[in-house]
Amino acid sequence: MTAQMTPLGDLRHKVVRDLCWVLGSAHLLGAQAGAPLLDDGWCQTIVARSAAWLRDLDAEPEPLLAFVRAQRGRARLGHYVAALLEYWLHASPELRASRLITGARLEAEGGADLGQLKYLFTTDAEAGIGGAPRVVTHWELHVKFFLYMPPEPVCAALGAPRAAQLVTPDSAARAEDALLDRFVGPFVGETLLDRTRILSHRLTMGRARALHHWLGDQLGARVDVRSAGVLRGTLFYPLGDAELAPAHAAAAGIVGARHARGWYCDDLALALDSFAGCKWALPRGEGSGKLHWLAPSRARAAERGGPLQIAGVESLGIGAVDVLDRAEMAPIAAAALARDGGTPVLLLALRRARPMGTEGTVGAAAEDTAEATDAVMADEWIECSRGFVPVSYTHLTLPTKRI
């Protein structure tokens, strides 16, 4: 399984690639999941129209880096991603907001806290001409990573009975919900169903009377609030067990048809042996390691024949990550697992890049090109897959306390 296809083209800088990814990558959810989402096609059109702007940032990223540095909590994945989407609204020629409000906390008329809204913005193109209501766009953003837990009958047929019931009667009333409930967070107590319900609830706040009154006072006009969700990330499936993946889920519109796919397994050696010709990276570091979990990574040697690295961004505290062959990675990953008491780690698999200008979309497996016409590209590698180890689907369980 490969990382998703994202229109990153020839962008090189890590933060610019993440900027492109946060708007241009595919949603985790499909149309039948029950949450109103920003249209993927619209997002990719905006990214395509922004190509020149993105290339300029790639050549000179300091305006973007300065913006991210100024944000509170930027070392945490959620805050970092939120800053990137805000930058689209702050600086993109295609999306630049005439008025942008972030993190507004909504209170009911009686003073009760209704929650926080992530982005509220207006554009000059939607100015409410001729007495029409002023259009206010409301976005909610989440980036999540979930592991698919196969249903009990499938596991039993493969000789691996589950340790716990998958879906409790009160956790999912619809068949779609039951499937979403099988995607479990690797570290936190929630499922994709929980996250979908949270997203849906926050989007309903766009209809709150208190919000419309407050925005009307702020803008001096009647308002028409239009809400949409953005849910990016990766869904992970058991490595090598194709029959365990819910093939119908994307076709039925429950998960996104082009969502990013990864894998998981409980055997480090099996994982490393499953991707012939690949090199490996293990993003580590308190906080900053997860900041390498977004756009598919690129690695290159500082000089021809030198060691490969996924570049970091020193001014943001994002460390560089060494890229190693299978023999080098095995003991390093084993030591990391032993040191952390077996807590799963995310491994990135990278393949040699194609010649300059032929990459197309990043995220699909890059094929080896020994006869690359660009000599520099012989030392450049692109992420083709990612996965968690050690994780066994026979031991995944639902959260005991639901969100």
Coordinates of C-alpha atoms in Angstrom, one line a residue:
M1 CA 0.0 0.0 0.0
T2 CA 1.3 3.4 -0.8
A3 CA 1.0 6.9 0.5
Q4 CA -1.7 8.9 -1.3
M5 CA -1.2 10.7 -4.6
T6 CA -0.8 14.4 -3.9
P7 CA 0.0 17.1 -6.5
L8 CA 3.3 18.1 -5.0
G9 CA 5.2 18.1 -8.2
D10 CA 8.8 19.1 -7.8
L11 CA 8.5 21.0 -4.5
R12 CA 11.5 20.3 -2.3
H13 CA 11.1 22.3 0.9
K14 CA 9.6 20.2 3.7
V15 CA 7.2 22.9 5.0
V16 CA 6.1 24.0 1.5
R17 CA 5.3 20.3 0.7
D18 CA 3.3 20.1 3.9
L19 CA 1.5 23.4 2.9
C20 CA 0.5 21.8 -0.4
W21 CA -0.5 18.6 1.3
V22 CA -2.8 20.1 3.9
L23 CA -5.1 21.5 1.1
G24 CA -4.4 19.1 -1.8
S25 CA -4.4 15.7 -0.2
A26 CA -7.4 13.4 -0.1
H27 CA -10.0 13.2 2.7
L28 CA -10.1 10.2 4.9
L29 CA -13.9 10.1 4.7
G30 CA -16.3 9.5 1.8
A31 CA -19.6 11.2 1.1
Q32 CA -21.6 8.5 3.0
A33 CA -19.7 8.9 6.2
G34 CA -22.1 11.6 7.4
A35 CA -19.9 14.7 7.7
P36 CA -20.0 17.6 5.2
L37 CA -16.5 17.9 3.7
L38 CA -14.7 20.4 1.6
D39 CA -14.8 19.1 -2.0
D40 CA -11.5 17.3 -2.9
G41 CA -11.8 18.4 -6.5
W42 CA -12.2 22.0 -5.5
C43 CA -9.2 21.8 -3.2
Q44 CA -7.0 20.3 -6.0
T45 CA -8.1 23.0 -8.4
I46 CA -7.0 25.7 -5.9
V47 CA -3.6 23.9 -5.5
A48 CA -3.2 23.7 -9.3
R49 CA -4.0 27.4 -9.7
S50 CA -1.5 28.1 -6.9
A51 CA 1.4 26.3 -8.6
A52 CA 3.4 29.5 -9.3
W53 CA 2.9 30.8 -5.7
L54 CA 4.0 27.4 -4.3
R55 CA 7.1 27.3 -6.5
D56 CA 8.0 30.8 -5.4
L57 CA 7.7 29.8 -1.7
D58 CA 9.8 26.7 -2.4
A59 CA 12.5 28.9 -3.7
E60 CA 12.2 31.4 -0.8
P61 CA 10.2 29.9 2.1
E62 CA 11.0 32.5 4.7
P63 CA 7.6 34.2 4.6
L64 CA 5.9 30.9 5.3
L65 CA 8.4 29.9 8.0
A66 CA 8.1 33.3 9.7
F67 CA 4.3 32.8 9.8
V68 CA 4.5 29.3 11.3
R69 CA 7.1 30.4 13.8
A70 CA 4.7 33.1 15.1
Q71 CA 2.0 30.6 15.9
R72 CA 1.6 29.2 19.5
G73 CA 2.2 25.5 20.0
R74 CA 3.7 25.1 16.5
A75 CA 5.8 22.1 17.7
R76 CA 2.7 20.0 18.1
L77 CA 1.3 18.3 15.0
G78 CA -2.2 19.8 15.3
H79 CA -1.1 23.3 15.7
Y80 CA 1.5 23.0 13.0
V81 CA -1.1 21.8 10.5
A82 CA -3.6 24.5 11.6
A83 CA -1.0 27.1 10.9
L84 CA -0.4 25.8 7.4
L85 CA -4.1 25.9 6.5
E86 CA -4.3 29.4 8.0
Y87 CA -1.4 30.5 5.8
W88 CA -3.5 29.5 2.7
L89 CA -6.2 31.9 3.9
H90 CA -3.6 34.6 4.9
A91 CA -1.4 34.6 1.9
S92 CA -2.6 32.5 -1.1
P93 CA -3.6 34.6 -4.1
E94 CA -6.4 32.1 -4.8
L95 CA -7.9 32.0 -1.2
R96 CA -6.7 35.1 0.5
A97 CA -9.4 36.1 3.0
S98 CA -10.6 39.7 3.4
R99 CA -11.5 39.0 7.0
L100 CA -10.2 36.0 8.9
I101 CA -11.1 34.9 12.4
T102 CA -9.5 31.8 14.0
G103 CA -10.2 30.1 17.3
A104 CA -13.4 32.0 18.0
R105 CA -15.2 30.6 21.1
L106 CA -19.0 30.6 20.7
E107 CA -21.3 31.2 23.6
A108 CA -25.1 30.8 23.7
E109 CA -27.3 33.7 24.7
G110 CA -27.4 32.4 28.3
G111 CA -23.6 32.3 28.5
A112 CA -23.1 28.5 28.0
D113 CA -19.9 27.6 26.1
L114 CA -20.9 26.1 22.7
G115 CA -17.3 25.4 21.6
Q116 CA -14.6 26.8 19.5
L117 CA -14.7 27.4 15.7
K118 CA -11.4 26.9 13.9
Y119 CA -11.7 29.2 10.9
L120 CA -14.2 31.8 9.9
F121 CA -13.5 34.0 6.9
T122 CA -14.9 36.1 4.2
T123 CA -13.6 37.0 0.7
D124 CA -14.1 40.0 -1.5
A125 CA -15.8 37.8 -4.0
E126 CA -18.6 37.0 -1.5
A127 CA -19.2 40.5 -0.2
G128 CA -23.0 40.4 -0.1
I129 CA -23.6 42.8 -3.0
G130 CA -27.0 44.4 -3.4
G131 CA -28.2 43.7 0.1
A132 CA -27.7 39.9 -0.1
P133 CA -26.3 38.2 3.0
R134 CA -22.5 38.3 3.4
V135 CA -21.2 34.8 2.9
V136 CA -19.0 33.6 5.8
T137 CA -17.1 30.4 5.3
H138 CA -16.6 28.1 8.3
W139 CA -13.9 25.4 8.2
E140 CA -13.0 22.8 10.8
L141 CA -9.7 20.9 10.3
H142 CA -8.5 17.6 11.7
V143 CA -5.5 15.4 10.9
K144 CA -5.7 11.9 12.1
F145 CA -4.1 8.4 11.8
F146 CA -6.2 5.3 12.3
L147 CA -5.5 1.5 12.1
Y148 CA -8.1 -0.8 10.6
M149 CA -9.3 -3.5 13.0
P150 CA -10.8 -6.4 11.0
P151 CA -14.1 -7.8 12.1
E152 CA -14.2 -10.8 14.4
P153 CA -15.5 -13.4 11.8
V154 CA -12.7 -12.5 9.4
C155 CA -10.0 -12.9 12.0
A156 CA -11.4 -16.2 13.1
A157 CA -11.4 -17.5 9.6
L158 CA -7.7 -16.7 9.4
G159 CA -7.0 -18.5 12.6
A160 CA -6.7 -15.3 14.7
P161 CA -9.8 -14.8 16.8
R162 CA -10.2 -11.3 18.2
A163 CA -9.8 -10.6 21.9
A164 CA -12.8 -8.3 22.1
Q165 CA -16.1 -7.5 20.5
L166 CA -15.6 -5.0 17.7
V167 CA -18.6 -2.7 17.9
T168 CA -20.9 -2.4 20.9
P169 CA -24.6 -1.9 20.1
D170 CA -24.7 1.7 21.4
S171 CA -21.5 2.8 19.5
A172 CA -22.8 2.5 16.0
A173 CA -26.4 2.4 14.7
R174 CA -25.7 2.5 11.0
A175 CA -23.6 0.0 8.9
E176 CA -21.5 2.9 7.8
D177 CA -20.8 3.8 11.5
A178 CA -19.9 0.2 12.3
L179 CA -17.2 0.3 9.6
L180 CA -15.9 3.7 10.8
D181 CA -15.7 2.3 14.3
R182 CA -13.2 -0.3 13.1
F183 CA -10.5 2.3 12.5
V184 CA -8.7 2.7 15.8
G185 CA -6.2 5.4 16.9
P186 CA -2.7 4.0 17.5
F187 CA -2.2 6.1 20.7
V188 CA -5.4 7.9 21.8
G189 CA -8.7 6.5 22.9
E190 CA -10.9 7.2 19.8
T191 CA -12.0 5.7 16.5
L192 CA -12.7 7.2 13.1
L193 CA -16.4 7.1 14.0
D194 CA -15.7 9.2 17.1
R195 CA -13.7 11.7 15.1
T196 CA -16.4 11.9 12.4
R197 CA -19.1 12.7 15.0
I198 CA -16.9 15.4 16.6
L199 CA -16.3 16.9 13.2
S200 CA -20.0 16.8 12.4
H201 CA -20.9 18.4 15.7
R202 CA -18.5 21.3 15.3
L203 CA -19.8 22.0 11.8
T204 CA -23.3 22.3 13.1
M205 CA -22.1 25.2 15.2
G206 CA -22.1 27.2 11.9
R207 CA -25.9 27.2 12.2
A208 CA -26.1 28.5 15.7
R209 CA -28.2 31.7 16.1
A210 CA -25.6 33.1 18.5
L211 CA -22.9 32.8 15.8
H212 CA -25.1 34.6 13.2
H213 CA -25.9 37.4 15.6
W214 CA -22.2 37.8 16.5
L215 CA -21.0 37.8 12.9
G216 CA -23.7 40.2 11.9
D217 CA -22.4 42.6 14.5
Q218 CA -18.8 42.1 13.4
L219 CA -19.5 42.6 9.7
G220 CA -22.4 45.0 9.8
A221 CA -24.6 42.8 7.6
R222 CA -26.7 39.7 7.5
V223 CA -24.6 36.6 7.1
D224 CA -24.9 33.2 5.4
V225 CA -22.5 30.8 7.1
R226 CA -21.3 27.9 5.0
S227 CA -19.5 25.1 6.9
A228 CA -17.2 22.4 5.7
G229 CA -14.8 19.9 7.2
V230 CA -11.2 19.1 6.3
L231 CA -10.1 15.6 7.5
R232 CA -6.6 14.6 6.4
G233 CA -4.3 11.8 7.5
T234 CA -3.6 8.2 6.8
L235 CA -5.5 4.9 7.3
F236 CA -3.4 1.8 8.0
Y237 CA -4.2 -1.8 7.2
P238 CA -2.7 -5.2 8.1
L239 CA 0.5 -5.7 6.1
G240 CA 0.3 -8.6 3.5
D241 CA -3.3 -9.6 4.4
A242 CA -5.3 -8.1 1.5
E243 CA -8.4 -10.1 2.5
L244 CA -8.5 -8.1 5.8
A245 CA -9.0 -4.7 4.1
P246 CA -12.6 -3.5 3.7
A247 CA -12.5 -3.4 -0.1
H248 CA -16.1 -2.2 -0.2
A249 CA -15.6 0.8 2.1
A250 CA -14.2 3.2 -0.5
A251 CA -16.6 2.1 -3.2
A252 CA -19.5 2.6 -0.9
G253 CA -18.3 6.2 -0.1
I254 CA -17.7 5.5 3.6
V255 CA -14.0 6.2 3.4
G256 CA -12.4 8.4 0.8
A257 CA -11.7 6.7 -2.6
R258 CA -8.2 8.2 -2.7
H259 CA -7.4 8.3 1.0
A260 CA -3.8 7.8 2.1
R261 CA -3.1 4.1 2.9
G262 CA -0.4 2.7 5.1
W263 CA 0.2 -0.7 6.8
Y264 CA 1.0 -2.2 10.2
C265 CA 2.4 -5.5 11.4
D266 CA 3.8 -7.0 14.6
D267 CA 7.1 -8.2 13.1
L268 CA 9.9 -5.6 12.4
A269 CA 11.9 -8.0 10.2
L270 CA 8.8 -8.8 8.1
A271 CA 8.1 -5.1 7.6
L272 CA 11.6 -4.4 6.5
D273 CA 11.7 -7.4 4.2
S274 CA 8.4 -6.5 2.5
F275 CA 9.7 -3.5 0.4
A276 CA 12.6 -4.7 -1.7
G277 CA 15.0 -2.0 -2.9
C278 CA 13.7 0.6 -0.3
K279 CA 15.6 2.6 2.2
W280 CA 14.1 3.4 5.6
A281 CA 13.5 6.4 7.9
L282 CA 12.4 6.5 11.5
P283 CA 11.1 10.0 12.5
R284 CA 11.9 10.5 16.1
G285 CA 12.1 13.3 18.6
E286 CA 9.7 14.8 21.1
G287 CA 6.9 16.4 19.0
S288 CA 9.0 17.2 16.0
G289 CA 9.1 13.5 14.8
K290 CA 5.4 13.6 14.1
L291 CA 5.9 16.7 11.9
H292 CA 7.4 14.3 9.4
W293 CA 4.1 12.4 9.2
L294 CA 2.3 14.7 6.7
A295 CA 3.4 15.1 3.0
P296 CA 5.4 12.1 1.6
S297 CA 9.0 12.7 2.5
R298 CA 11.9 13.4 0.2
A299 CA 15.5 12.6 1.0
R300 CA 18.8 13.5 -0.6
A301 CA 22.5 13.6 0.1
A302 CA 24.1 16.9 0.9
E303 CA 26.8 15.9 -1.5
R304 CA 27.0 13.1 -4.1
G305 CA 27.7 9.8 -2.5
G306 CA 27.1 11.3 1.0
P307 CA 24.6 10.0 3.6
L308 CA 20.9 10.4 2.8
Q309 CA 18.7 12.6 5.0
I310 CA 15.1 13.9 5.1
A311 CA 15.9 17.6 5.7
G312 CA 14.6 19.2 8.8
V313 CA 13.8 22.9 9.4
E314 CA 16.1 24.2 12.1
S315 CA 14.2 27.5 12.7
L316 CA 11.0 25.4 13.5
G317 CA 12.8 22.9 15.6
I318 CA 12.1 20.1 13.1
G319 CA 15.1 17.7 13.1
A320 CA 16.5 16.0 10.0
V321 CA 16.0 12.2 9.7
D322 CA 18.6 9.8 8.5
V323 CA 17.6 7.4 5.7
L324 CA 19.2 4.0 6.0
D325 CA 19.2 0.7 4.2
R326 CA 17.5 -2.4 5.7
A327 CA 20.6 -3.7 7.5
E328 CA 21.3 -0.3 9.2
M329 CA 17.6 0.3 10.1
A330 CA 16.9 -3.1 11.8
P331 CA 19.0 -2.6 14.9
I332 CA 18.1 1.1 15.2
A333 CA 14.4 0.4 15.1
A334 CA 14.7 -2.5 17.4
A335 CA 16.6 -0.4 19.9
A336 CA 14.0 2.3 19.7
L337 CA 11.2 -0.2 20.4
A338 CA 13.1 -1.6 23.3
R339 CA 13.8 1.8 24.8
D340 CA 10.1 2.8 24.5
G341 CA 8.7 -0.4 25.9
G342 CA 7.3 -1.6 22.6
T343 CA 5.3 1.5 21.8
P344 CA 4.7 1.4 18.0
V345 CA 6.8 3.5 15.8
L346 CA 6.1 4.8 12.3
L347 CA 8.6 3.7 9.6
L348 CA 8.9 5.4 6.2
A349 CA 9.9 3.4 3.2
L350 CA 11.6 5.4 0.4
R351 CA 12.5 4.5 -3.2
R352 CA 14.9 6.2 -5.6
A353 CA 13.3 9.2 -7.4
R354 CA 12.5 9.4 -11.0
P355 CA 14.5 11.8 -13.3
M356 CA 13.7 15.5 -12.8
G357 CA 10.4 16.5 -14.2
T358 CA 8.9 13.0 -14.4
E359 CA 7.7 12.7 -10.8
G360 CA 4.1 13.7 -11.6
T361 CA 2.2 13.1 -8.4
V362 CA 4.1 12.3 -5.2
G363 CA 2.9 9.5 -3.0
A364 CA 2.6 6.7 -5.6
A365 CA 5.5 4.3 -5.4
A366 CA 8.5 5.8 -7.2
E367 CA 10.1 3.3 -9.6
D368 CA 13.9 2.7 -9.6
T369 CA 15.6 4.6 -12.4
A370 CA 19.2 3.4 -12.5
E371 CA 19.7 5.3 -15.8
A372 CA 18.3 8.6 -14.5
T373 CA 19.3 11.4 -16.8
D374 CA 19.8 13.8 -14.0
A375 CA 22.8 12.8 -12.0
V376 CA 21.7 14.6 -8.9
M377 CA 18.4 12.6 -8.8
A378 CA 20.4 9.5 -8.3
D379 CA 20.9 10.6 -4.7
E380 CA 17.2 11.6 -4.2
W381 CA 14.7 9.3 -2.7
I382 CA 10.9 9.7 -2.2
E383 CA 8.6 8.1 0.3
C384 CA 6.5 5.3 -1.2
S385 CA 5.0 3.7 1.8
R386 CA 4.7 4.0 5.6
G387 CA 3.6 1.8 8.5
F388 CA 3.5 1.1 12.2
V389 CA 5.4 -1.6 14.0
P390 CA 4.9 -3.6 16.2
V391 CA 1.1 -3.7 16.0
S392 CA -1.1 -6.9 15.7
Y393 CA -4.7 -6.7 14.6
T394 CA -5.5 -9.5 17.1
H395 CA -4.7 -7.1 20.0
L396 CA -6.3 -3.9 18.8
T397 CA -9.2 -2.9 20.9
L398 CA -11.9 -0.3 21.0
P399 CA -11.4 2.6 23.5
T400 CA -13.0 1.8 26.9
K401 CA -14.0 5.4 27.3
R402 CA -15.7 6.9 24.2
I403 CA -15.3 10.5 23.1

